Amino acid sequence: MKHILPLVLVTCFTFLHLSSALGQGKITGKLQDATTKQPVGFATAALLAGADSSIVASALVNADGSFTLAPVAVGRYHLKVSFVGYATRVVPNIQVTAAKPAVDLGVVAFRSASQQLRAVEVVGQRAQVEYALDRRVYNVGQDLSTVGGTAVDVMQNVPSVTVDQEGTVSMRGTSNITILIDGKPSALSGLGLDQIPASTIERVEVITNPSSKYDPSGTGGVLNIILKKEKQRGLNGTASANASWGDRYNTSLNLNYRFGKLNLFSSYDFRQDLRKGRGNQFRTNMFTAEAGRDTTSFQEQESTNTNRRGNHNVRFGADYQLPHNQSITGAVLYRYGYRDNEGITNYRFLEENRDLNSTSTRTTLGDETSNLFEYTLGYRKTFDRPGRELTADAVFNLEEEKGADDFRQSYFNPEGVALAGRNSWQKNNVLEKEREFSLQVDYVHPFSEKGKWEAGYRSTFERNDADVQATDQDNETGLFLNSLGRTNHFIYDEWVHAVYGNYGNALHKFSYQLGARLEQTNLVINQVTQGQRNKPGYLNLFPSLFLTYDFSEEQKIQTSYSRRIDRPGTRQLNPFLDISDSLNLRQGNPALNPEFIDSYEANYLHFWDHASATVGVFYRKMTDVVQSIRTPFVNENGQNATLSTYANIASGTSYGLEVTGSADLTPWWRVNANASGFNYKIDATEQGLATNSRFSWTSRLNSNFSLPYKTEVQLSLNYRSPTVTLQGERSSFFTTSLSARKEILGGKGNIILRVQDLFNTMRFDSYTFIEGELEERSRYKPQSQLVYVGFSFRFGGTNGPREERRENEGELPGGPEREGGQY
């Protein structure tokens, strides 16, 4: 504190001397109905910072339509005017200078919401990319390339983010990231991003170097998915339906009813996907025979799979405004999901001279159903000082999954005669229960125009209980007997308690934020079947630091540092040996330690009237990196097999350069581009393994065209270069999507056409090499070329006389994340 007080005094002294230039400006104007030319009073006028769209000042428009926003510092701003029954109006690029501190906008025309004039739509459109102190915001609500898709499709178009063939999301080369929904952990993100319809997403916040306010889990940072919300009074809603060939379709209905101090919202989503794919693999096995002679064998593999999955999501909730600037929000989510899959894999085992030794066929059948309940309760209190608030959120979810799997494997000699004694038939019945509870309290206290401190507490509990009952058929009796090698019961408990504090302020063109987070983690790793029980625990400190220097309103540089952690998952920790596939065994490691990351970053931002660009460099130092390790061996049937497990290798580093830009090239053509190059190095010499590194890069381009007759077209290109793994690499891939949207029914309806993977180029290749033991090349080709046709319709409007709406305007629950249901 002894350093903080002088800093505050210096800041105050500086502001007193510079007040004439920095804080005595004002912006005035008069709001007028564009049709009747009559004044529009009692609307809300908000002044937004040109750099990050944060609210700088706000005022209630007078009865005669006049308004004044003051005091206003020198800079570039946008004016946002909103009122029930009118289309929100945004006046961009308002310049307040020392030479002209008072800006008179004159008459600001305000049009009724029923008038969908193109001029109003263009002016009020949100930028595709926005920048804040610690994040980049990508507004994807109007992204045509994701129509009919899921959050996975959305992430394909978000810079810094890549998605692999299994839907795993990575940021700057690592999949160890934290995914939040509306700023909070949610069961939806844990289910996988393919369970979240793209139509419900408003924007994605990419936080590559989060502050101490955020959970430090994940090496790559935080992705915060903000869902759409309805803010108008009365009954409003949106209905949509999308379909593609191959039994893929989804529908949704969202309703919102806002009146007085109460807001009710509900939503229903249904999705079904049929996913097909095919793959091949060629493995070279190198080993030493009993006689000491080096020998080689080969294994060819061809596979096809079909996966059908679907889910029903139902959500109900309400916001209620309490006295004294308080509001509460409660919601219940129910999800029913189902999945069934079937696959066939054909093996060919070859001798050293490539002669056929034997063949095998493996068929897989599986199905699963799941039921999920999530309960959320939120509280918010605001104070007279703008920006000061107290929030509390509690989330509880309970999920139960039941599944059954059937594996049959048959062997044949080179002539195709069945080897009955080696055939196997296995069955699994799985019951998995997950529980999670979190409680979080946050307080923000601004003490000057740019200075604030914040603090909070968060506690989470998570339990994963997986019970696998497995049986094998006895080849002699035909009866199914309990399989001691596959039946297992595993329970994982995790408690995390955390407190954090952040302090930030500004001095002239220099601003900073520093903070720290203290976390206590306690685990119980219980392999019930084998009687193994571990109870590790650890206390860690996670500091963060952000520094920003503004050369001008158009140029700034940001630097940051944070420390993060990545805790191993249940699959990585379960010590049970999974022999479901006798040729590819898997086993977890309960002795794994968490991975720690020191992350450094610097970004340069430049804004123009119709364009923006950012150039960033980053460096991450990782210790105790967890990686999958494959070890070849000969199984009891004399076959060449592999065992995959996990280990903490010594260290890793990642550094790179990222460039992002967006521009309005013409009034009808907008582009957004991103390129990121990084070098990822894994040093495993302490584990007796080789060091591996590779330079990789990703790039994407979105080009939007506004055509006549209210038609928009979007072309999206996405490329990812090869990436390195501990024992090999994954190949590059390239994909292109083309989308179009046509407004109908006075702007309330949309017809949409999207072609995914236009040239059918998406495929995933991988290469694994262990010197003197194994070499493997594989390829997987999903069914990626699809055509979606969709329709959406928005209905509703405002209810009640204008006088009543004006009177109750200040009674709505506040806060951007607490205003309405999911849209």
mmCIF file of N, CA, C and O in Angstrom, residues 498-569:
data_model
loop_
_atom_site.group_PDB
_atom_site.id
_atom_site.type_symbol
_atom_site.label_atom_id
_atom_site.label_comp_id
_atom_site.label_asym_id
_atom_site.label_seq_id
_atom_site.Cartn_x
_atom_site.Cartn_y
_atom_site.Cartn_z
ATOM 1 N N ALA A 498 -10.112 -20.625 -3.981
ATOM 2 C CA ALA A 498 -9.249 -19.572 -4.500
ATOM 3 C C ALA A 498 -9.712 -18.208 -4.020
ATOM 4 O O ALA A 498 -10.913 -17.954 -3.873
ATOM 5 N N VAL A 499 -8.754 -17.322 -3.791
ATOM 6 C CA VAL A 499 -8.998 -15.901 -3.555
ATOM 7 C C VAL A 499 -8.102 -15.121 -4.498
ATOM 8 O O VAL A 499 -6.997 -15.564 -4.845
ATOM 9 N N TYR A 500 -8.595 -13.966 -4.964
ATOM 10 C CA TYR A 500 -7.781 -13.176 -5.891
ATOM 11 C C TYR A 500 -7.986 -11.688 -5.615
ATOM 12 O O TYR A 500 -8.962 -11.262 -4.993
ATOM 13 N N GLY A 501 -7.047 -10.895 -6.110
ATOM 14 C CA GLY A 501 -7.157 -9.450 -6.052
ATOM 15 C C GLY A 501 -6.443 -8.826 -7.231
ATOM 16 O O GLY A 501 -5.375 -9.301 -7.643
ATOM 17 N N ASN A 502 -7.024 -7.777 -7.803
ATOM 18 C CA ASN A 502 -6.430 -7.027 -8.908
ATOM 19 C C ASN A 502 -6.483 -5.546 -8.598
ATOM 20 O O ASN A 502 -7.454 -5.058 -7.998
ATOM 21 N N TYR A 503 -5.457 -4.833 -9.019
ATOM 22 C CA TYR A 503 -5.402 -3.381 -8.865
ATOM 23 C C TYR A 503 -4.938 -2.780 -10.177
ATOM 24 O O TYR A 503 -3.941 -3.226 -10.758
ATOM 25 N N GLY A 504 -5.678 -1.778 -10.663
ATOM 26 C CA GLY A 504 -5.304 -1.140 -11.918
ATOM 27 C C GLY A 504 -5.509 0.350 -11.875
ATOM 28 O O GLY A 504 -6.387 0.863 -11.167
ATOM 29 N N ASN A 505 -4.699 1.058 -12.649
ATOM 30 C CA ASN A 505 -4.803 2.509 -12.714
ATOM 31 C C ASN A 505 -4.099 3.000 -13.975
ATOM 32 O O ASN A 505 -3.545 2.194 -14.731
ATOM 33 N N ALA A 506 -4.120 4.300 -14.181
ATOM 34 C CA ALA A 506 -3.497 4.900 -15.363
ATOM 35 C C ALA A 506 -2.799 6.184 -14.958
ATOM 36 O O ALA A 506 -3.230 6.899 -14.043
ATOM 37 N N LEU A 507 -1.731 6.484 -15.655
ATOM 38 C CA LEU A 507 -0.978 7.711 -15.469
ATOM 39 C C LEU A 507 -0.586 8.228 -16.839
ATOM 40 O O LEU A 507 0.206 7.607 -17.544
ATOM 41 N N HIS A 508 -1.180 9.354 -17.212
ATOM 42 C CA HIS A 508 -1.011 9.890 -18.569
ATOM 43 C C HIS A 508 -1.404 8.823 -19.595
ATOM 44 O O HIS A 508 -2.506 8.320 -19.572
ATOM 45 N N LYS A 509 -0.495 8.433 -20.451
ATOM 46 C CA LYS A 509 -0.778 7.453 -21.500
ATOM 47 C C LYS A 509 -0.442 6.032 -21.072
ATOM 48 O O LYS A 509 -0.587 5.100 -21.855
ATOM 49 N N PHE A 510 -0.033 5.888 -19.839
ATOM 50 C CA PHE A 510 0.403 4.590 -19.344
ATOM 51 C C PHE A 510 -0.651 4.039 -18.382
ATOM 52 O O PHE A 510 -1.110 4.735 -17.478
ATOM 53 N N SER A 511 -1.073 2.796 -18.586
ATOM 54 C CA SER A 511 -2.009 2.143 -17.674
ATOM 55 C C SER A 511 -1.474 0.765 -17.306
ATOM 56 O O SER A 511 -0.694 0.171 -18.058
ATOM 57 N N TYR A 512 -1.915 0.269 -16.164
ATOM 58 C CA TYR A 512 -1.389 -1.003 -15.671
ATOM 59 C C TYR A 512 -2.449 -1.716 -14.852
ATOM 60 O O TYR A 512 -3.408 -1.122 -14.368
ATOM 61 N N GLN A 513 -2.256 -3.008 -14.712
ATOM 62 C CA GLN A 513 -3.082 -3.825 -13.819
ATOM 63 C C GLN A 513 -2.223 -4.955 -13.295
ATOM 64 O O GLN A 513 -1.593 -5.675 -14.066
ATOM 65 N N LEU A 514 -2.185 -5.096 -11.988
ATOM 66 C CA LEU A 514 -1.430 -6.180 -11.381
ATOM 67 C C LEU A 514 -2.317 -6.922 -10.400
ATOM 68 O O LEU A 514 -3.214 -6.338 -9.800
ATOM 69 N N GLY A 515 -2.075 -8.224 -10.291
ATOM 70 C CA GLY A 515 -2.921 -9.026 -9.426
ATOM 71 C C GLY A 515 -2.278 -10.342 -9.063
ATOM 72 O O GLY A 515 -1.211 -10.704 -9.564
ATOM 73 N N ALA A 516 -2.945 -11.073 -8.195
ATOM 74 C CA ALA A 516 -2.460 -12.389 -7.772
ATOM 75 C C ALA A 516 -3.654 -13.232 -7.358
ATOM 76 O O ALA A 516 -4.681 -12.717 -6.886
ATOM 77 N N ARG A 517 -3.499 -14.533 -7.518
ATOM 78 C CA ARG A 517 -4.538 -15.492 -7.166
ATOM 79 C C ARG A 517 -3.885 -16.626 -6.369
ATOM 80 O O ARG A 517 -2.869 -17.176 -6.807
ATOM 81 N N LEU A 518 -4.473 -16.963 -5.225
ATOM 82 C CA LEU A 518 -3.965 -18.031 -4.381
ATOM 83 C C LEU A 518 -4.969 -19.177 -4.409
ATOM 84 O O LEU A 518 -6.150 -18.980 -4.118
ATOM 85 N N GLU A 519 -4.494 -20.379 -4.761
ATOM 86 C CA GLU A 519 -5.383 -21.525 -4.896
ATOM 87 C C GLU A 519 -4.882 -22.716 -4.093
ATOM 88 O O GLU A 519 -3.694 -23.040 -4.112
ATOM 89 N N GLN A 520 -5.810 -23.362 -3.408
ATOM 90 C CA GLN A 520 -5.548 -24.613 -2.725
ATOM 91 C C GLN A 520 -6.337 -25.708 -3.434
ATOM 92 O O GLN A 520 -7.550 -25.619 -3.584
ATOM 93 N N THR A 521 -5.635 -26.759 -3.884
ATOM 94 C CA THR A 521 -6.257 -27.872 -4.595
ATOM 95 C C THR A 521 -6.084 -29.145 -3.791
ATOM 96 O O THR A 521 -4.978 -29.453 -3.334
ATOM 97 N N ASN A 522 -7.185 -29.874 -3.605
ATOM 98 C CA ASN A 522 -7.161 -31.171 -2.938
ATOM 99 C C ASN A 522 -7.848 -32.195 -3.834
ATOM 100 O O ASN A 522 -8.952 -31.948 -4.344
ATOM 101 N N LEU A 523 -7.201 -33.355 -4.029
ATOM 102 C CA LEU A 523 -7.708 -34.391 -4.913
ATOM 103 C C LEU A 523 -7.844 -35.715 -4.167
ATOM 104 O O LEU A 523 -7.092 -35.981 -3.220
ATOM 105 N N VAL A 524 -8.790 -36.511 -4.619
ATOM 106 C CA VAL A 524 -8.893 -37.906 -4.203
ATOM 107 C C VAL A 524 -8.996 -38.738 -5.478
ATOM 108 O O VAL A 524 -9.975 -38.625 -6.219
ATOM 109 N N ILE A 525 -7.961 -39.543 -5.752
ATOM 110 C CA ILE A 525 -7.917 -40.400 -6.937
ATOM 111 C C ILE A 525 -8.123 -41.829 -6.460
ATOM 112 O O ILE A 525 -7.231 -42.428 -5.862
ATOM 113 N N ASN A 526 -9.298 -42.369 -6.719
ATOM 114 C CA ASN A 526 -9.706 -43.634 -6.110
ATOM 115 C C ASN A 526 -10.024 -44.668 -7.188
ATOM 116 O O ASN A 526 -11.089 -44.621 -7.807
ATOM 117 N N GLN A 527 -9.094 -45.590 -7.445
ATOM 118 C CA GLN A 527 -9.354 -46.734 -8.325
ATOM 119 C C GLN A 527 -9.917 -47.841 -7.437
ATOM 120 O O GLN A 527 -9.183 -48.616 -6.818
ATOM 121 N N VAL A 528 -11.261 -47.869 -7.365
ATOM 122 C CA VAL A 528 -11.959 -48.733 -6.418
ATOM 123 C C VAL A 528 -11.656 -50.198 -6.685
ATOM 124 O O VAL A 528 -11.402 -50.983 -5.763
ATOM 125 N N THR A 529 -11.671 -50.597 -7.947
ATOM 126 C CA THR A 529 -11.497 -52.010 -8.292
ATOM 127 C C THR A 529 -10.151 -52.540 -7.822
ATOM 128 O O THR A 529 -10.051 -53.648 -7.287
ATOM 129 N N GLN A 530 -9.108 -51.750 -7.998
ATOM 130 C CA GLN A 530 -7.766 -52.189 -7.635
ATOM 131 C C GLN A 530 -7.365 -51.769 -6.238
ATOM 132 O O GLN A 530 -6.261 -52.106 -5.785
ATOM 133 N N GLY A 531 -8.218 -51.023 -5.543
ATOM 134 C CA GLY A 531 -7.902 -50.612 -4.183
ATOM 135 C C GLY A 531 -6.782 -49.593 -4.118
ATOM 136 O O GLY A 531 -6.107 -49.486 -3.091
ATOM 137 N N GLN A 532 -6.590 -48.806 -5.179
ATOM 138 C CA GLN A 532 -5.571 -47.759 -5.180
ATOM 139 C C GLN A 532 -6.229 -46.417 -4.880
ATOM 140 O O GLN A 532 -7.169 -46.018 -5.566
ATOM 141 N N ARG A 533 -5.716 -45.731 -3.880
ATOM 142 C CA ARG A 533 -6.302 -44.458 -3.469
ATOM 143 C C ARG A 533 -5.184 -43.469 -3.187
ATOM 144 O O ARG A 533 -4.341 -43.710 -2.323
ATOM 145 N N ASN A 534 -5.167 -42.370 -3.921
ATOM 146 C CA ASN A 534 -4.178 -41.310 -3.735
ATOM 147 C C ASN A 534 -4.894 -40.015 -3.355
ATOM 148 O O ASN A 534 -6.008 -39.742 -3.843
ATOM 149 N N LYS A 535 -4.253 -39.211 -2.482
ATOM 150 C CA LYS A 535 -4.854 -37.953 -2.038
ATOM 151 C C LYS A 535 -3.833 -36.814 -2.146
ATOM 152 O O LYS A 535 -3.395 -36.270 -1.132
ATOM 153 N N PRO A 536 -3.453 -36.437 -3.357
ATOM 154 C CA PRO A 536 -2.501 -35.329 -3.486
ATOM 155 C C PRO A 536 -3.174 -33.987 -3.222
ATOM 156 O O PRO A 536 -4.400 -33.843 -3.328
ATOM 157 N N GLY A 537 -2.387 -32.993 -2.882
ATOM 158 C CA GLY A 537 -2.865 -31.633 -2.668
ATOM 159 C C GLY A 537 -1.726 -30.652 -2.860
ATOM 160 O O GLY A 537 -0.554 -30.993 -2.650
ATOM 161 N N TYR A 538 -2.052 -29.430 -3.266
ATOM 162 C CA TYR A 538 -0.994 -28.439 -3.482
ATOM 163 C C TYR A 538 -1.572 -27.036 -3.399
ATOM 164 O O TYR A 538 -2.739 -26.791 -3.695
ATOM 165 N N LEU A 539 -0.724 -26.119 -2.918
ATOM 166 C CA LEU A 539 -1.050 -24.699 -2.782
ATOM 167 C C LEU A 539 -0.177 -23.928 -3.759
ATOM 168 O O LEU A 539 1.042 -24.093 -3.773
ATOM 169 N N ASN A 540 -0.807 -23.064 -4.578
ATOM 170 C CA ASN A 540 -0.058 -22.355 -5.610
ATOM 171 C C ASN A 540 -0.483 -20.893 -5.689
ATOM 172 O O ASN A 540 -1.636 -20.541 -5.431
ATOM 173 N N LEU A 541 0.473 -20.046 -6.080
ATOM 174 C CA LEU A 541 0.235 -18.616 -6.294
ATOM 175 C C LEU A 541 0.357 -18.327 -7.779
ATOM 176 O O LEU A 541 1.306 -18.760 -8.434
ATOM 177 N N PHE A 542 -0.620 -17.555 -8.307
ATOM 178 C CA PHE A 542 -0.653 -17.245 -9.733
ATOM 179 C C PHE A 542 -0.712 -15.727 -9.917
ATOM 180 O O PHE A 542 -1.778 -15.122 -9.826
ATOM 181 N N PRO A 543 0.437 -15.086 -10.147
ATOM 182 C CA PRO A 543 0.444 -13.637 -10.365
ATOM 183 C C PRO A 543 0.099 -13.287 -11.817
ATOM 184 O O PRO A 543 0.190 -14.135 -12.717
ATOM 185 N N SER A 544 -0.289 -12.035 -12.037
ATOM 186 C CA SER A 544 -0.520 -11.533 -13.395
ATOM 187 C C SER A 544 -0.173 -10.052 -13.438
ATOM 188 O O SER A 544 -0.279 -9.344 -12.428
ATOM 189 N N LEU A 545 0.222 -9.585 -14.614
ATOM 190 C CA LEU A 545 0.614 -8.191 -14.798
ATOM 191 C C LEU A 545 0.273 -7.760 -16.217
ATOM 192 O O LEU A 545 0.586 -8.474 -17.181
ATOM 193 N N PHE A 546 -0.387 -6.589 -16.344
ATOM 194 C CA PHE A 546 -0.737 -6.024 -17.651
ATOM 195 C C PHE A 546 -0.245 -4.577 -17.696
ATOM 196 O O PHE A 546 -0.486 -3.801 -16.773
ATOM 197 N N LEU A 547 0.435 -4.229 -18.778
ATOM 198 C CA LEU A 547 0.935 -2.875 -18.988
ATOM 199 C C LEU A 547 0.508 -2.411 -20.381
ATOM 200 O O LEU A 547 0.658 -3.143 -21.362
ATOM 201 N N THR A 548 -0.030 -1.192 -20.462
ATOM 202 C CA THR A 548 -0.473 -0.638 -21.741
ATOM 203 C C THR A 548 0.028 0.793 -21.878
ATOM 204 O O THR A 548 -0.020 1.577 -20.914
ATOM 205 N N TYR A 549 0.498 1.116 -23.069
ATOM 206 C CA TYR A 549 0.912 2.484 -23.370
ATOM 207 C C TYR A 549 0.176 2.940 -24.618
ATOM 208 O O TYR A 549 0.235 2.286 -25.671
ATOM 209 N N ASP A 550 -0.552 4.069 -24.496
ATOM 210 C CA ASP A 550 -1.308 4.634 -25.613
ATOM 211 C C ASP A 550 -0.479 5.726 -26.278
ATOM 212 O O ASP A 550 -0.281 6.804 -25.701
ATOM 213 N N PHE A 551 0.001 5.437 -27.483
ATOM 214 C CA PHE A 551 0.670 6.486 -28.260
ATOM 215 C C PHE A 551 -0.355 7.554 -28.659
ATOM 216 O O PHE A 551 -0.056 8.736 -28.684
ATOM 217 N N SER A 552 -1.578 7.087 -28.984
ATOM 218 C CA SER A 552 -2.699 7.960 -29.337
ATOM 219 C C SER A 552 -3.949 7.108 -29.243
ATOM 220 O O SER A 552 -3.891 5.931 -28.874
ATOM 221 N N GLU A 553 -5.085 7.696 -29.587
ATOM 222 C CA GLU A 553 -6.324 6.913 -29.605
ATOM 223 C C GLU A 553 -6.256 5.815 -30.659
ATOM 224 O O GLU A 553 -6.936 4.805 -30.562
ATOM 225 N N GLU A 554 -5.409 6.016 -31.665
ATOM 226 C CA GLU A 554 -5.332 5.067 -32.778
ATOM 227 C C GLU A 554 -4.241 4.025 -32.593
ATOM 228 O O GLU A 554 -4.228 3.014 -33.289
ATOM 229 N N GLN A 555 -3.298 4.241 -31.693
ATOM 230 C CA GLN A 555 -2.176 3.315 -31.548
ATOM 231 C C GLN A 555 -1.896 3.049 -30.072
ATOM 232 O O GLN A 555 -1.906 3.979 -29.259
ATOM 233 N N LYS A 556 -1.647 1.770 -29.764
ATOM 234 C CA LYS A 556 -1.296 1.417 -28.398
ATOM 235 C C LYS A 556 -0.505 0.117 -28.410
ATOM 236 O O LYS A 556 -0.564 -0.666 -29.373
ATOM 237 N N ILE A 557 0.221 -0.106 -27.329
ATOM 238 C CA ILE A 557 0.964 -1.345 -27.162
ATOM 239 C C ILE A 557 0.602 -1.941 -25.807
ATOM 240 O O ILE A 557 0.474 -1.214 -24.811
ATOM 241 N N GLN A 558 0.400 -3.265 -25.770
ATOM 242 C CA GLN A 558 0.016 -3.957 -24.558
ATOM 243 C C GLN A 558 1.011 -5.073 -24.273
ATOM 244 O O GLN A 558 1.411 -5.802 -25.185
ATOM 245 N N THR A 559 1.414 -5.203 -23.022
ATOM 246 C CA THR A 559 2.264 -6.318 -22.596
ATOM 247 C C THR A 559 1.624 -6.970 -21.380
ATOM 248 O O THR A 559 0.921 -6.312 -20.601
ATOM 249 N N SER A 560 1.871 -8.271 -21.220
ATOM 250 C CA SER A 560 1.243 -8.971 -20.108
ATOM 251 C C SER A 560 2.046 -10.199 -19.718
ATOM 252 O O SER A 560 2.834 -10.733 -20.513
ATOM 253 N N TYR A 561 1.822 -10.620 -18.479
ATOM 254 C CA TYR A 561 2.423 -11.856 -17.943
ATOM 255 C C TYR A 561 1.400 -12.524 -17.036
ATOM 256 O O TYR A 561 0.672 -11.852 -16.287
ATOM 257 N N SER A 562 1.344 -13.857 -17.080
ATOM 258 C CA SER A 562 0.506 -14.598 -16.136
ATOM 259 C C SER A 562 1.100 -15.988 -15.937
ATOM 260 O O SER A 562 1.821 -16.503 -16.796
ATOM 261 N N ARG A 563 0.774 -16.575 -14.803
ATOM 262 C CA ARG A 563 1.174 -17.950 -14.511
ATOM 263 C C ARG A 563 -0.085 -18.804 -14.489
ATOM 264 O O ARG A 563 -1.107 -18.392 -13.935
ATOM 265 N N ARG A 564 0.000 -20.007 -15.095
ATOM 266 C CA ARG A 564 -1.176 -20.838 -15.245
ATOM 267 C C ARG A 564 -0.861 -22.275 -14.845
ATOM 268 O O ARG A 564 0.308 -22.635 -14.617
ATOM 269 N N ILE A 565 -1.916 -23.099 -14.762
ATOM 270 C CA ILE A 565 -1.774 -24.490 -14.355
ATOM 271 C C ILE A 565 -2.666 -25.351 -15.239
ATOM 272 O O ILE A 565 -3.726 -24.911 -15.694
ATOM 273 N N ASP A 566 -2.238 -26.568 -15.488
ATOM 274 C CA ASP A 566 -3.066 -27.541 -16.202
ATOM 275 C C ASP A 566 -3.072 -28.836 -15.392
ATOM 276 O O ASP A 566 -2.054 -29.502 -15.271
ATOM 277 N N ARG A 567 -4.241 -29.157 -14.838
ATOM 278 C CA ARG A 567 -4.374 -30.366 -14.031
ATOM 279 C C ARG A 567 -4.715 -31.545 -14.927
ATOM 280 O O ARG A 567 -5.542 -31.422 -15.835
ATOM 281 N N PRO A 568 -4.127 -32.712 -14.693
ATOM 282 C CA PRO A 568 -4.454 -33.888 -15.517
ATOM 283 C C PRO A 568 -5.925 -34.249 -15.401
ATOM 284 O O PRO A 568 -6.557 -34.046 -14.362
ATOM 285 N N GLY A 569 -6.476 -34.812 -16.477
ATOM 286 C CA GLY A 569 -7.874 -35.230 -16.491
ATOM 287 C C GLY A 569 -8.049 -36.637 -15.956
ATOM 288 O O GLY A 569 -7.077 -37.370 -15.698
#
